Short mmCIF file of C-alpha atoms in Angstrom, two decimals:
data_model
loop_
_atom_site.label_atom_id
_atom_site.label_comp_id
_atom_site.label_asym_id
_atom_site.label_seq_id
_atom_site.Cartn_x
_atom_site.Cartn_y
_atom_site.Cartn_z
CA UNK A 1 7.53 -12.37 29.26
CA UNK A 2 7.67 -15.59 27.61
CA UNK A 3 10.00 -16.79 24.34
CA UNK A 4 9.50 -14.98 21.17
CA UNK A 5 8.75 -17.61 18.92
CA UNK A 6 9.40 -15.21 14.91
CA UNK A 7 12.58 -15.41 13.44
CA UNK A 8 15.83 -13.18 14.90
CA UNK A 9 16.99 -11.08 12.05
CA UNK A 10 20.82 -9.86 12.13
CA UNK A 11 20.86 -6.36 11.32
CA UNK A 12 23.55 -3.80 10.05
CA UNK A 13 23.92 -0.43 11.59
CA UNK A 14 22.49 2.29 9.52
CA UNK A 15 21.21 -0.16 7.01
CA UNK A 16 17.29 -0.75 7.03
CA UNK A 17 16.06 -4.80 7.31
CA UNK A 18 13.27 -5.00 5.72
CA UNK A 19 11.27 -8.86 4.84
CA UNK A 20 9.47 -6.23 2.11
CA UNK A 21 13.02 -5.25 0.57
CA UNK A 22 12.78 -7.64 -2.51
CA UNK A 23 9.12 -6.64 -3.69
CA UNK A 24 9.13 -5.37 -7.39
CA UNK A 25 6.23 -3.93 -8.72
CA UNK A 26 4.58 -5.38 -11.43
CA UNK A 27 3.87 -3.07 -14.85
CA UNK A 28 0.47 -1.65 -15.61
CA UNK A 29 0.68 -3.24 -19.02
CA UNK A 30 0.75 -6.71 -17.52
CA UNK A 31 -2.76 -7.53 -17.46
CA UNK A 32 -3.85 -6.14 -20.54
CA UNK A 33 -5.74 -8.76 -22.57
CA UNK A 34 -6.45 -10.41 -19.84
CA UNK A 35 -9.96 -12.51 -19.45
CA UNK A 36 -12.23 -10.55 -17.24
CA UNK A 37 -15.67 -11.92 -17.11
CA UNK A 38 -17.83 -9.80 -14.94
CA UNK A 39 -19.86 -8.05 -17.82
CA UNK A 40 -23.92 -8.35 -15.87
CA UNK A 41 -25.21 -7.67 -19.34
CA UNK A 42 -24.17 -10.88 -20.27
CA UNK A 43 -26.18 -14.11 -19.08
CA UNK A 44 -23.30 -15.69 -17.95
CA UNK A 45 -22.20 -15.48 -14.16
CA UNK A 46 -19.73 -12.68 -13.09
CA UNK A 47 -16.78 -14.36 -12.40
CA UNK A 48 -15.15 -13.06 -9.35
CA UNK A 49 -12.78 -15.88 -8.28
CA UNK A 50 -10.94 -15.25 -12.09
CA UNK A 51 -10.49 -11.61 -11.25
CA UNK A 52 -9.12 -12.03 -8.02
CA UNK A 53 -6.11 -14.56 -9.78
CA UNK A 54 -6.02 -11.74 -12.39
CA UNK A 55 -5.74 -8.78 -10.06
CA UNK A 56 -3.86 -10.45 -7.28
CA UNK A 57 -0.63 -9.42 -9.07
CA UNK A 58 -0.97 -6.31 -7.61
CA UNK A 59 -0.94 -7.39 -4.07
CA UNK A 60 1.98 -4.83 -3.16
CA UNK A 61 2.70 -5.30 0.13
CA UNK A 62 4.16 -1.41 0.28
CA UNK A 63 1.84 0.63 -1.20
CA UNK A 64 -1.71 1.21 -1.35
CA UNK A 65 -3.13 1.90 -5.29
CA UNK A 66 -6.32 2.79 -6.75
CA UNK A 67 -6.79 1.13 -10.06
CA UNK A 68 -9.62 1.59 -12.87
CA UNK A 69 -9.93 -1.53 -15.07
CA UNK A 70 -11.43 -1.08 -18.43
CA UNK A 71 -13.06 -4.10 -20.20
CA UNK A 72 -14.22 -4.71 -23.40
CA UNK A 73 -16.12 -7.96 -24.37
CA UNK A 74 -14.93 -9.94 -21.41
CA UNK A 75 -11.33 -8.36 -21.68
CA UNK A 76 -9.10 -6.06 -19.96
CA UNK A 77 -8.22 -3.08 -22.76
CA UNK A 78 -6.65 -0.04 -20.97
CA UNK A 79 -5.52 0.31 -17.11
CA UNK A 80 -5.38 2.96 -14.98
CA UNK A 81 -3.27 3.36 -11.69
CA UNK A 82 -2.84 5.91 -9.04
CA UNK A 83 -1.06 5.53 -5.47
CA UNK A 84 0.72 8.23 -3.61
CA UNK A 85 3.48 5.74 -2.59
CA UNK A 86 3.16 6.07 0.85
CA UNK A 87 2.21 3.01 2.65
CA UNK A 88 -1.57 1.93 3.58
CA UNK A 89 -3.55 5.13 1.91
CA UNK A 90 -3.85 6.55 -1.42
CA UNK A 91 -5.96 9.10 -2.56
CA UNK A 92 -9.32 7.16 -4.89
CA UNK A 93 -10.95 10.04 -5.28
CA UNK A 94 -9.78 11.32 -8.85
CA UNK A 95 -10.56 14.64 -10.50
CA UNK A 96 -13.96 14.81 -12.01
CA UNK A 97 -12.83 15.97 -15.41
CA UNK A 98 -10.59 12.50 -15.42
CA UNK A 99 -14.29 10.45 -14.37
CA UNK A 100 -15.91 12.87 -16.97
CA UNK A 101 -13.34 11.76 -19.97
CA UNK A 102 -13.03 7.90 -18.74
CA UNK A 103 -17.10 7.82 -18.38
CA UNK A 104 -17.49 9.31 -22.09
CA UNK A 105 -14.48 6.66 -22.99
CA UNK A 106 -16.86 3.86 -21.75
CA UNK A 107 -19.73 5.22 -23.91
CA UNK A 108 -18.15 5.80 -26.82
CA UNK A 109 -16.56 2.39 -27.09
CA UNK A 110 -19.14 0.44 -25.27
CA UNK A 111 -16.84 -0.49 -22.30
CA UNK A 112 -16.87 -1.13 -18.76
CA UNK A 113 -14.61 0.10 -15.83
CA UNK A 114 -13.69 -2.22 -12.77
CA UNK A 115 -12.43 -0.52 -9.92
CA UNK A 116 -9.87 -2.28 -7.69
CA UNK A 117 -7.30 -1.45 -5.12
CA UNK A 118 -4.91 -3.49 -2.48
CA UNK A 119 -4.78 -3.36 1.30
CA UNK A 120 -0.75 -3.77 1.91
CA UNK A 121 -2.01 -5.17 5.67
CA UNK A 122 -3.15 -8.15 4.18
CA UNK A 123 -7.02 -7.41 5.52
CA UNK A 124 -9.65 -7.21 2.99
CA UNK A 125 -12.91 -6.40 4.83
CA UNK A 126 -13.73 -3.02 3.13
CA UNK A 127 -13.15 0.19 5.15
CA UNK A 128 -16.24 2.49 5.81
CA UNK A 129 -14.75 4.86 3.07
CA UNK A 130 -14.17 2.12 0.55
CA UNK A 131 -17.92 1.10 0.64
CA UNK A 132 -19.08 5.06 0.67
CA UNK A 133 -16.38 5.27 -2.72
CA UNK A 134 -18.23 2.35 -4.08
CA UNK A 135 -21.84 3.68 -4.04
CA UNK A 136 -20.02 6.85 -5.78
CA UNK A 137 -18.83 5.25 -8.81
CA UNK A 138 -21.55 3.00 -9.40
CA UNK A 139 -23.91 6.55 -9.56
CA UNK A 140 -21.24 8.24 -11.42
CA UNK A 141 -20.53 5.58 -14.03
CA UNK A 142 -24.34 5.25 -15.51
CA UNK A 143 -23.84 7.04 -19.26
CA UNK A 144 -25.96 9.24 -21.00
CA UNK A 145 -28.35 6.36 -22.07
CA UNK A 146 -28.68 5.53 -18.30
CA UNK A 147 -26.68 2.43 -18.65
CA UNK A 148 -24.46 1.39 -16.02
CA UNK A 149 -20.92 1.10 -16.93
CA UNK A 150 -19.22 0.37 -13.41
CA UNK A 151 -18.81 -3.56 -13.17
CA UNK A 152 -17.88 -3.33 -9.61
CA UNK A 153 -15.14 -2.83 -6.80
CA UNK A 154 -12.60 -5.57 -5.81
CA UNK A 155 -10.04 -5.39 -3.00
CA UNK A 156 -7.12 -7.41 -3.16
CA UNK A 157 -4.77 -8.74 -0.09
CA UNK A 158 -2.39 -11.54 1.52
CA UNK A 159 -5.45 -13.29 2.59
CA UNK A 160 -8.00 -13.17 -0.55
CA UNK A 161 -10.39 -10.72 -1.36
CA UNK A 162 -13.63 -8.84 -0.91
CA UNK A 163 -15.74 -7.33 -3.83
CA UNK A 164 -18.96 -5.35 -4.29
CA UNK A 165 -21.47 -6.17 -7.17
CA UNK A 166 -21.93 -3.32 -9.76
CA UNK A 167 -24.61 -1.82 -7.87
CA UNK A 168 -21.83 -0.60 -4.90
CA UNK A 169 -23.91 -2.22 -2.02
CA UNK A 170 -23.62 -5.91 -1.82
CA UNK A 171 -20.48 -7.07 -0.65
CA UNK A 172 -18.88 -10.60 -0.58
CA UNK A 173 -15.93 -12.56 0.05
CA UNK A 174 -13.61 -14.25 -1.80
CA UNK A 175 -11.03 -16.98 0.37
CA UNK A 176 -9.46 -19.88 -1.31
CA UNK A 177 -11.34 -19.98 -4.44
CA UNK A 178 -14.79 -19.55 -2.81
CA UNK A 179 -17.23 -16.82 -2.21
CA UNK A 180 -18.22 -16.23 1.34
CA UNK A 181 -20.22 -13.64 3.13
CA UNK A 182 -18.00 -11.17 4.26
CA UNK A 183 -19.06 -12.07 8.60
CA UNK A 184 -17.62 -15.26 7.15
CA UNK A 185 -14.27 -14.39 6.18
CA UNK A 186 -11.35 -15.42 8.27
CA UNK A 187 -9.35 -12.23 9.37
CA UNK A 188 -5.86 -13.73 8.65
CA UNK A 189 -4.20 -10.04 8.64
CA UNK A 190 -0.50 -10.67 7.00
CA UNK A 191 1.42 -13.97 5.48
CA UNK A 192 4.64 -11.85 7.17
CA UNK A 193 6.37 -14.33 9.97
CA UNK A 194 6.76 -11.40 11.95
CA UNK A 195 6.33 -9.87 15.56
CA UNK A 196 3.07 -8.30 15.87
CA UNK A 197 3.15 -5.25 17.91
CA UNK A 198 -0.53 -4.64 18.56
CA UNK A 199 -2.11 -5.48 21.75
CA UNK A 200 -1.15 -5.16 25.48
CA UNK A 201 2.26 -6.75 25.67
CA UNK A 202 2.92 -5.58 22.62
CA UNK A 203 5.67 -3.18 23.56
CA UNK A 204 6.65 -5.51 25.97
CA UNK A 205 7.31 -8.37 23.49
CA UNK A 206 8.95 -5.86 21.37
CA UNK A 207 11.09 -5.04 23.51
CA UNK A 208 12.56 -8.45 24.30
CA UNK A 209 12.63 -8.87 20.64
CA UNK A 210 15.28 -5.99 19.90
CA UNK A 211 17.61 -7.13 22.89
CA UNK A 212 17.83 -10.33 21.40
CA UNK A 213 18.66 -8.43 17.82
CA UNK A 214 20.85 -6.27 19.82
CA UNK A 215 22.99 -9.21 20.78
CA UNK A 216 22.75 -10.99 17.68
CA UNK A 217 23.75 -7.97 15.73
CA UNK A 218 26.66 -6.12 18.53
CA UNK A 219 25.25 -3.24 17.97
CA UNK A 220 26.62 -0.06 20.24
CA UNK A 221 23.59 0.15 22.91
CA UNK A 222 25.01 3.70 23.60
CA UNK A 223 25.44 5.16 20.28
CA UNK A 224 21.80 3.70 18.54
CA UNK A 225 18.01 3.25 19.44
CA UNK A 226 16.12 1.31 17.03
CA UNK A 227 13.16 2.01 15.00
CA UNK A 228 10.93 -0.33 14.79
CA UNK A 229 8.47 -0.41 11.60
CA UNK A 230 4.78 -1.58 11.28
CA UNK A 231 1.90 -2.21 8.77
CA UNK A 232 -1.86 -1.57 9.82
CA UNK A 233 -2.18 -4.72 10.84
CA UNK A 234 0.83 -4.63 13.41
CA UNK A 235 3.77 -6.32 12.18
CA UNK A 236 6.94 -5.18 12.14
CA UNK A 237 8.09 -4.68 8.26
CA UNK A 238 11.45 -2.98 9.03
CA UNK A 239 13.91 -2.21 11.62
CA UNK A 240 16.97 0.21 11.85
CA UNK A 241 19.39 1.51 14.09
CA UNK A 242 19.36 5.44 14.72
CA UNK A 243 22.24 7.24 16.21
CA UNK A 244 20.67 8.92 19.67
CA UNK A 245 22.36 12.14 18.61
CA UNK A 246 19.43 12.74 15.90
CA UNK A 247 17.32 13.11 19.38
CA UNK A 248 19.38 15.77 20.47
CA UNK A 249 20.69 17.53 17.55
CA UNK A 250 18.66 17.35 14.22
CA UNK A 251 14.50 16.77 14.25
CA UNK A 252 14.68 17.46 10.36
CA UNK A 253 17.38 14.47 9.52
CA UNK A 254 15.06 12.45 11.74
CA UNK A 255 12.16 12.62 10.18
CA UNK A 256 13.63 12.50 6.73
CA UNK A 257 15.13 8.92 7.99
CA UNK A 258 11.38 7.74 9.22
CA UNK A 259 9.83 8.84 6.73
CA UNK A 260 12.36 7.37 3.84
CA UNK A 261 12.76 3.87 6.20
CA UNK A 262 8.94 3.72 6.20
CA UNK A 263 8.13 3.72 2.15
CA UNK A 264 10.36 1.44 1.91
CA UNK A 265 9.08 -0.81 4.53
CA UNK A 266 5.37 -0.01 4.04
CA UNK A 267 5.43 0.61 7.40
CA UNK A 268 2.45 2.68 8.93
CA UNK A 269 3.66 3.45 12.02
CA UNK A 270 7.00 3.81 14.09
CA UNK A 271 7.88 2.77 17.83
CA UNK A 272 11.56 3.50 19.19
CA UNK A 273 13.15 1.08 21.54
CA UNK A 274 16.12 2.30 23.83
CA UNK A 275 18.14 -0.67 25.06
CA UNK A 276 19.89 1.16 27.79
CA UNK A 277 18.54 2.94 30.36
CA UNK A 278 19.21 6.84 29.60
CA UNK A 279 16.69 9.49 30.74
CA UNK A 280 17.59 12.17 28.96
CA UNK A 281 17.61 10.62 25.51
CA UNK A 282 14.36 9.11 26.40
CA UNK A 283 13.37 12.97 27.29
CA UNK A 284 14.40 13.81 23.74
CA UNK A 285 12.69 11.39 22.25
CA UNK A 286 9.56 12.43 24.47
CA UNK A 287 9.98 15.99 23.04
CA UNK A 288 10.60 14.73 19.56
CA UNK A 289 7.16 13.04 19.47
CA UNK A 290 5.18 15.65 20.45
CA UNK A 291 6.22 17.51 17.79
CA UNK A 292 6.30 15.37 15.40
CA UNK A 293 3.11 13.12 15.85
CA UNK A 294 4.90 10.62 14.38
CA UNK A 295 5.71 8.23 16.78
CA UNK A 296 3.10 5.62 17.64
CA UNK A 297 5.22 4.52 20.72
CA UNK A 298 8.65 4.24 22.97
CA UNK A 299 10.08 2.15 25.54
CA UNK A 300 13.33 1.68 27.35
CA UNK A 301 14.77 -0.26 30.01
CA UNK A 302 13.47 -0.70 32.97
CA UNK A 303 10.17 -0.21 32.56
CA UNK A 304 9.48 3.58 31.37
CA UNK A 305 6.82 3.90 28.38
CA UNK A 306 5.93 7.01 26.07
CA UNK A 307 2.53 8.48 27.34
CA UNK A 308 0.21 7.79 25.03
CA UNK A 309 -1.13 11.05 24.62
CA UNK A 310 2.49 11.96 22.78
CA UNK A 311 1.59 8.86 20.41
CA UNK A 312 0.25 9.14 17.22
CA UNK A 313 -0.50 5.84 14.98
CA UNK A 314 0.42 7.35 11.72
CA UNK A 315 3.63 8.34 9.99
CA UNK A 316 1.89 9.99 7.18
CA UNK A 317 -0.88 12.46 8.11
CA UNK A 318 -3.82 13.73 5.66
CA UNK A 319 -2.82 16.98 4.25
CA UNK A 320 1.03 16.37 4.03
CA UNK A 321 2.01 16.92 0.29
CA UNK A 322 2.62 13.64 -1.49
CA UNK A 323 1.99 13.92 -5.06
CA UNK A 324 0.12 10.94 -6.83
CA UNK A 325 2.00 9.03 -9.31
CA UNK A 326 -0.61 7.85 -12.30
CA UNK A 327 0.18 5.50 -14.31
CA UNK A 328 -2.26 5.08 -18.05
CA UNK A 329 -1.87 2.50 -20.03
CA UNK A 330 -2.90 4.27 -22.41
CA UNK A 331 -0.73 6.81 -22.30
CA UNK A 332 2.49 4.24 -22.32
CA UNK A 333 1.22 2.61 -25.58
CA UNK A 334 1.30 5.93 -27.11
CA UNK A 335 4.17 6.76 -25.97
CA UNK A 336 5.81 3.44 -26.82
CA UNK A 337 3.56 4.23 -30.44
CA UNK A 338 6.06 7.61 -30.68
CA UNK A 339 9.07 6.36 -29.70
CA UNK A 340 8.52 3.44 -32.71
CA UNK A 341 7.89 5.94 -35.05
CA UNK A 342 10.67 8.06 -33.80
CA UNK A 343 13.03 4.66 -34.55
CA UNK A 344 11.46 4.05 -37.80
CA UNK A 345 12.40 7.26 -39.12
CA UNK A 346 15.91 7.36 -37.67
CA UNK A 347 16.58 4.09 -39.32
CA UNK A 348 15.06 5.53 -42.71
CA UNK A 349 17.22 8.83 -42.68
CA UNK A 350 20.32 6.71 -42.21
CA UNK A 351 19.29 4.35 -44.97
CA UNK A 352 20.17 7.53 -47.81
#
């Protein structure tokens, strides 16, 4: 199969390795007052390469998030966010009475919104739905006056960005400080020096890549499997032993394991390597994944691979319940506002 040329982690038992584990998440309130120039009112030319240095802060390589930028003479004044923390999807279609109250926001204080979001995978090219959410904000953000408010949409990654104009159509590049058309733009997918799972041998490679872990690590071939863990773009983002006897005893504690091993990874998907040849686990696991749709693939020693109608590319399905966590700037300064006052007053009550 040939050498595989990424790094050989060492792994613990039970403990998930993860390149991803170190990632902290940068505060909402970070880029307020930041210089955003992209005001088309203005005669000067939209600058897109400064928002991309602005907004690449929030290149979180775990989560997908939807954010609304509000601007205000060339600078950013409040800051919206909303992910549902599970890797590569969020949910960017808000309530309307939130659009209604930002929209009259915008009017009443002669503002502008940007909206923006990251693609964990590294790939910027805008998704079918991305351009169809575009062409819906730039219709819904025109005011009362029938002046546009929506200064665009800007998608951040690994490898640079992509942006559409405040119209929602035109879309455009944006790699190492230049604009290029998007049939232009070099599809680097990831800056992770990972294995990359997709594509014929994939599984194959993969395989040879866990033996070598396997020895590295002495891990008990009889007592684990490993889980493997992957972004869109293919590469694995976390590994971790699971005891075989989840296959044969308890689904549930199974997929509670996946599914916490995969936020933490940004991982969206899951393949299962068995280092030892054992049928009936591999049966099990066979059984587990077509109940489950959550395993995108399986292979053990010699040669025996999950059917790929049991596979399922996705961890996280549309319609399971993951609440959105929003976070307002607004709402933190007046929260921060309260909790000042609250001090103020403590500290005069103890001053009698």
């Amino acid at each position: 199969m040939g050498k595989i040329t990424v790094n050989i982690p060492t792994i613990k038992e039970g403990e998930l390795w993860s390149p991803l584990q170190e990632y902290r998440e940068k505060s909402v309130m970070e880029i307020i007052g930041k210089r955003l120039n992209l005001n088309t009112d203005t005669e000067s030319v939209p600058d897109w390469i400064e928002a991309e240095k602005v907004l690449s802060i929030y290149n979180n390589p775990r989560f997908e998030t939807a954010r609304y930028i509000i601007t205000k003479d060339g600078r950013i004044t409040e800051h919206i966010a909303v992910s549902s923390q599970i890797p590569a999807s969020t949910s960017v279609w808000p309530h309307t009475w939130m659009l209604n109250r930002l929209r009259k926001q915008l009017e009443e204080t002669d503002s502008f919104v940007l909206f923006s979001h990251n693609h964990p995978s590294g790939i910027v090219l805008p998704s079918q739905n991305d351009i169809s959410v575009t062409k819906y904000l730039a219709q819904y953000f025109i005011d009362g006056n029938g002046k546009s408010r929506f200064l665009g949409h800007i998608i951040t990654g690994t490898s640079g960005a992509s942006f559409a104009e405040s119209n929602g159509k035109d879309w455009s590049g944006l790699y190492e400080g230049k604009i290029v058309p998007l049939d232009k733009f070099p599809q680097t997918p990831s800056n992770l020096k990972s294995l990359n799972v997709h594509g014929d041998l994939g599984l194959s490679k993969l395989h040879i890549y866990i033996e070598e872990i396997s020895k590295k690590s002495n891990i008990d071939k009889d007592k684990n499997l490993f889980a493997c863990y992957s972004d869109t773009a293919g590469f694995v983002t976390g590994i971790k032993t699971m005891p075989t006897e989840l296959f044969w005893k308890n689904h549930d504690t199974a997929t509670d394991d996946i599914n916490e091993s995969a936020k933490k990874s940004g991982a969206a998907s899951v393949y299962l390597v068995v280092c030892k040849n054992n049928p009936g686990l591999f049966s099990q696991i066979e059984s587990y994944a077509i109940t489950s749709r959550k395993i995108a693939g399986a292979v053990m020693l010699p040669n025996r691979i999950l059917d790929a109608k049991f596979c399922s590319d996705r961890i996280f399905h549309e319609g399971e319940t993951c609440p959105l966590k929003v976070e307002d700037s607004r709402e933190i300064k007046r929260h921060r506002a309260m909790q000042k006052q609250s001090t103020q007053e403590y500290e005069y009550e103890r001053s009698f």
